[in-house]
Amino acid sequence: MDETPPEHLKSAGLKSTLPRLKILDLFKSGSERHMSAEEVYKQLLAVGENVGLATVYRVLTQFQQAGLLVRHNFEGGKSVFELNEGTHHDHIVCLQCGHVEEFYDSAIESRQKKVAAELGFEIHDHSLQIYANCTKTKCPNKR
Amino acid sequence: MDETPPEHLKSAGLKSTLPRLKILDLFKSGSERHMSAEEVYKQLLAVGENVGLATVYRVLTQFQQAGLLVRHNFEGGKSVFELNEGTHHDHIVCLQCGHVEEFYDSAIESRQKKVAAELGFEIHDHSLQIYANCTKTKCPNKR
DNA sequence: ATGCAAATGAGAACGATTACCATTCGCATG
DNA sequence: CATGCGAATGGTAATCGTTCTCATTTGCAT
Ligand SMILES: [Mn+2]
Ligand SMILES: [Mn+2]
Ligand SMILES: [Zn+2]
Ligand SMILES: [Zn+2]
């Protein structure tokens, strides 16, 4: 359902190839919203799709540059990507289970602008992650 | 001036060795406030002190665990460390020259607590960096 | 001065990512 | 539909930051 039409890629200036379509589909219809290169690679293998790891890395970076994906650097050294749906948000990461929750707080956003302005900087972007522990039942406490 | 007395290390549960003293001194009296392992290593070489790179990595981690240093993960893949002076702050990094400016905004801090609480998380810590361009004269525009 | 556990340092190993490069693919053309 | 060519792919080697291994040295209590 909801196959990615080649136009999405073409309009991003990327020619429509099989690996690219598969990767984009994975983000559009896959179960995980935030994925590392390795995770994308394994998910594809699991479905019998064979895409080289090098290609996964290359395509993820291209998608990011084209604005289709956003890259985040959470702790742990590996980059994770997610679909760019136009609206900025930040993340809260559970230290026990690794679960990622998204949030947007306009007060935090506007304060950042003010801080930067006061220091004589022109903001390009920012990276905010809260590291925390789930207190609710949902945390399976794995990892 | 201001040689680091061995007591500082001992009270942190670390035995006072030459490499540890040299590294701590570098942070206490060196010119750079935020340094990566590689930078620490080179600074020491430059002064004729030689400390193995493995030791630098080991000691930085130990200092962090002992609470003497704080580790940050700015973009670029390498960890940077700075003296822990007890007060939390966040960073704004110039994309052109790499210059790092520190700031603390209590509104941002308290909003983070509220966001986490609302989502049912117990905050452990957070990481906030603003990436921006110097508009003032100070930015030498290198890098 | 002596002994021994802890620390060091040179280099190997590691995980994530990128670079290389021969082969394959997408697609425009006749 | 066959052909051609430049772009894309994917296996592998290389790179980068960091950690591990282990033989040697050091700090420090005796
Ligand atoms: Mn997200
Ligand atoms: Mn700082
Ligand atoms: Zn934000
Ligand atoms: Zn903060």
JSON list of C-alpha atoms in Angstrom, two decimals, chain A residues 73 75 92-95 99 101-108 111-117 119-136 138, chain B residues 73 75 92-95 99 101-108 111-117 119-136 138:
[
{"chain": "A", "resi": 73, "resn": "ASN", "atom": "CA", "xyz": [23.10, 12.35, 16.38]},
{"chain": "A", "resi": 75, "resn": "GLU", "atom": "CA", "xyz": [24.31, 9.39, 22.04]},
{"chain": "A", "resi": 92, "resn": "ILE", "atom": "CA", "xyz": [13.51, 12.68, 24.59]},
{"chain": "A", "resi": 93, "resn": "VAL", "atom": "CA", "xyz": [15.32, 9.37, 24.74]},
{"chain": "A", "resi": 94, "resn": "CYS", "atom": "CA", "xyz": [14.75, 6.72, 27.39]},
{"chain": "A", "resi": 95, "resn": "LEU", "atom": "CA", "xyz": [18.08, 5.59, 28.82]},
{"chain": "A", "resi": 99, "resn": "HIS", "atom": "CA", "xyz": [12.50, 4.53, 23.21]},
{"chain": "A", "resi": 101, "resn": "GLU", "atom": "CA", "xyz": [9.56, 10.37, 22.10]},
{"chain": "A", "resi": 102, "resn": "GLU", "atom": "CA", "xyz": [9.16, 13.59, 20.13]},
{"chain": "A", "resi": 103, "resn": "PHE", "atom": "CA", "xyz": [8.18, 16.98, 21.44]},
{"chain": "A", "resi": 104, "resn": "TYR", "atom": "CA", "xyz": [8.00, 20.58, 20.40]},
{"chain": "A", "resi": 105, "resn": "ASP", "atom": "CA", "xyz": [8.05, 23.45, 22.84]},
{"chain": "A", "resi": 106, "resn": "SER", "atom": "CA", "xyz": [7.69, 26.92, 21.40]},
{"chain": "A", "resi": 107, "resn": "ALA", "atom": "CA", "xyz": [9.01, 28.57, 24.55]},
{"chain": "A", "resi": 108, "resn": "ILE", "atom": "CA", "xyz": [12.26, 26.61, 24.22]},
{"chain": "A", "resi": 111, "resn": "ARG", "atom": "CA", "xyz": [14.32, 31.39, 23.87]},
{"chain": "A", "resi": 112, "resn": "GLN", "atom": "CA", "xyz": [17.03, 29.84, 21.74]},
{"chain": "A", "resi": 113, "resn": "LYS", "atom": "CA", "xyz": [16.55, 32.52, 19.15]},
{"chain": "A", "resi": 114, "resn": "LYS", "atom": "CA", "xyz": [16.82, 35.19, 21.80]},
{"chain": "A", "resi": 115, "resn": "VAL", "atom": "CA", "xyz": [19.94, 33.69, 23.36]},
{"chain": "A", "resi": 116, "resn": "ALA", "atom": "CA", "xyz": [21.64, 33.46, 19.97]},
{"chain": "A", "resi": 117, "resn": "ALA", "atom": "CA", "xyz": [20.69, 37.00, 19.05]},
{"chain": "A", "resi": 119, "resn": "LEU", "atom": "CA", "xyz": [25.34, 36.67, 21.74]},
{"chain": "A", "resi": 120, "resn": "GLY", "atom": "CA", "xyz": [25.55, 38.00, 18.21]},
{"chain": "A", "resi": 121, "resn": "PHE", "atom": "CA", "xyz": [24.88, 34.79, 16.35]},
{"chain": "A", "resi": 122, "resn": "GLU", "atom": "CA", "xyz": [22.62, 33.97, 13.46]},
{"chain": "A", "resi": 123, "resn": "ILE", "atom": "CA", "xyz": [21.05, 30.58, 14.21]},
{"chain": "A", "resi": 124, "resn": "HIS", "atom": "CA", "xyz": [21.37, 27.87, 11.60]},
{"chain": "A", "resi": 125, "resn": "ASP", "atom": "CA", "xyz": [19.87, 25.04, 13.58]},
{"chain": "A", "resi": 126, "resn": "HIS", "atom": "CA", "xyz": [20.07, 23.31, 16.90]},
{"chain": "A", "resi": 127, "resn": "SER", "atom": "CA", "xyz": [20.14, 19.91, 18.50]},
{"chain": "A", "resi": 128, "resn": "LEU", "atom": "CA", "xyz": [18.29, 19.18, 21.71]},
{"chain": "A", "resi": 129, "resn": "GLN", "atom": "CA", "xyz": [17.91, 15.80, 23.31]},
{"chain": "A", "resi": 130, "resn": "ILE", "atom": "CA", "xyz": [16.64, 15.03, 26.76]},
{"chain": "A", "resi": 131, "resn": "TYR", "atom": "CA", "xyz": [17.95, 11.80, 28.22]},
{"chain": "A", "resi": 132, "resn": "ALA", "atom": "CA", "xyz": [15.60, 10.32, 30.77]},
{"chain": "A", "resi": 133, "resn": "ASN", "atom": "CA", "xyz": [13.95, 7.27, 32.24]},
{"chain": "A", "resi": 134, "resn": "CYS", "atom": "CA", "xyz": [10.42, 6.22, 31.53]},
{"chain": "A", "resi": 135, "resn": "THR", "atom": "CA", "xyz": [8.48, 6.21, 34.77]},
{"chain": "A", "resi": 136, "resn": "LYS", "atom": "CA", "xyz": [5.31, 4.99, 33.14]},
{"chain": "A", "resi": 138, "resn": "LYS", "atom": "CA", "xyz": [5.43, 1.54, 28.73]},
{"chain": "B", "resi": 73, "resn": "ASN", "atom": "CA", "xyz": [29.29, 15.42, 21.81]},
{"chain": "B", "resi": 75, "resn": "GLU", "atom": "CA", "xyz": [28.78, 17.57, 15.68]},
{"chain": "B", "resi": 92, "resn": "ILE", "atom": "CA", "xyz": [26.44, 27.70, 20.77]},
{"chain": "B", "resi": 93, "resn": "VAL", "atom": "CA", "xyz": [28.91, 26.67, 18.11]},
{"chain": "B", "resi": 94, "resn": "CYS", "atom": "CA", "xyz": [29.94, 28.84, 15.16]},
{"chain": "B", "resi": 95, "resn": "LEU", "atom": "CA", "xyz": [29.69, 26.86, 11.94]},
{"chain": "B", "resi": 99, "resn": "HIS", "atom": "CA", "xyz": [34.23, 29.00, 18.14]},
{"chain": "B", "resi": 101, "resn": "GLU", "atom": "CA", "xyz": [30.24, 30.17, 23.33]},
{"chain": "B", "resi": 102, "resn": "GLU", "atom": "CA", "xyz": [28.54, 29.10, 26.53]},
{"chain": "B", "resi": 103, "resn": "PHE", "atom": "CA", "xyz": [25.14, 30.12, 27.79]},
{"chain": "B", "resi": 104, "resn": "TYR", "atom": "CA", "xyz": [22.61, 29.26, 30.42]},
{"chain": "B", "resi": 105, "resn": "ASP", "atom": "CA", "xyz": [18.95, 30.03, 30.11]},
{"chain": "B", "resi": 106, "resn": "SER", "atom": "CA", "xyz": [16.77, 29.15, 33.06]},
{"chain": "B", "resi": 107, "resn": "ALA", "atom": "CA", "xyz": [13.59, 29.36, 31.00]},
{"chain": "B", "resi": 108, "resn": "ILE", "atom": "CA", "xyz": [14.92, 26.68, 28.64]},
{"chain": "B", "resi": 111, "resn": "ARG", "atom": "CA", "xyz": [10.69, 24.11, 30.26]},
{"chain": "B", "resi": 112, "resn": "GLN", "atom": "CA", "xyz": [12.67, 20.93, 29.64]},
{"chain": "B", "resi": 113, "resn": "LYS", "atom": "CA", "xyz": [11.72, 19.66, 33.07]},
{"chain": "B", "resi": 114, "resn": "LYS", "atom": "CA", "xyz": [8.10, 20.41, 32.38]},
{"chain": "B", "resi": 115, "resn": "VAL", "atom": "CA", "xyz": [8.13, 18.71, 28.98]},
{"chain": "B", "resi": 116, "resn": "ALA", "atom": "CA", "xyz": [9.74, 15.59, 30.40]},
{"chain": "B", "resi": 117, "resn": "ALA", "atom": "CA", "xyz": [7.31, 15.47, 33.30]},
{"chain": "B", "resi": 119, "resn": "LEU", "atom": "CA", "xyz": [5.53, 12.91, 28.92]},
{"chain": "B", "resi": 120, "resn": "GLY", "atom": "CA", "xyz": [6.09, 10.75, 31.98]},
{"chain": "B", "resi": 121, "resn": "PHE", "atom": "CA", "xyz": [9.88, 10.82, 32.02]},
{"chain": "B", "resi": 122, "resn": "GLU", "atom": "CA", "xyz": [12.33, 11.41, 34.80]},
{"chain": "B", "resi": 123, "resn": "ILE", "atom": "CA", "xyz": [15.10, 13.60, 33.37]},
{"chain": "B", "resi": 124, "resn": "HIS", "atom": "CA", "xyz": [18.66, 12.39, 33.71]},
{"chain": "B", "resi": 125, "resn": "ASP", "atom": "CA", "xyz": [20.34, 15.05, 31.63]},
{"chain": "B", "resi": 126, "resn": "HIS", "atom": "CA", "xyz": [20.16, 16.79, 28.30]},
{"chain": "B", "resi": 127, "resn": "SER", "atom": "CA", "xyz": [22.27, 17.99, 25.45]},
{"chain": "B", "resi": 128, "resn": "LEU", "atom": "CA", "xyz": [21.58, 21.29, 23.71]},
{"chain": "B", "resi": 129, "resn": "GLN", "atom": "CA", "xyz": [23.74, 22.87, 21.07]},
{"chain": "B", "resi": 130, "resn": "ILE", "atom": "CA", "xyz": [22.88, 25.78, 18.86]},
{"chain": "B", "resi": 131, "resn": "TYR", "atom": "CA", "xyz": [24.72, 25.85, 15.54]},
{"chain": "B", "resi": 132, "resn": "ALA", "atom": "CA", "xyz": [25.05, 29.31, 14.16]},
{"chain": "B", "resi": 133, "resn": "ASN", "atom": "CA", "xyz": [27.18, 31.87, 12.40]},
{"chain": "B", "resi": 134, "resn": "CYS", "atom": "CA", "xyz": [28.97, 34.70, 14.09]},
{"chain": "B", "resi": 135, "resn": "THR", "atom": "CA", "xyz": [27.67, 37.98, 12.75]},
{"chain": "B", "resi": 136, "resn": "LYS", "atom": "CA", "xyz": [30.03, 40.03, 14.84]},
{"chain": "B", "resi": 138, "resn": "LYS", "atom": "CA", "xyz": [35.17, 38.19, 16.13]}
]
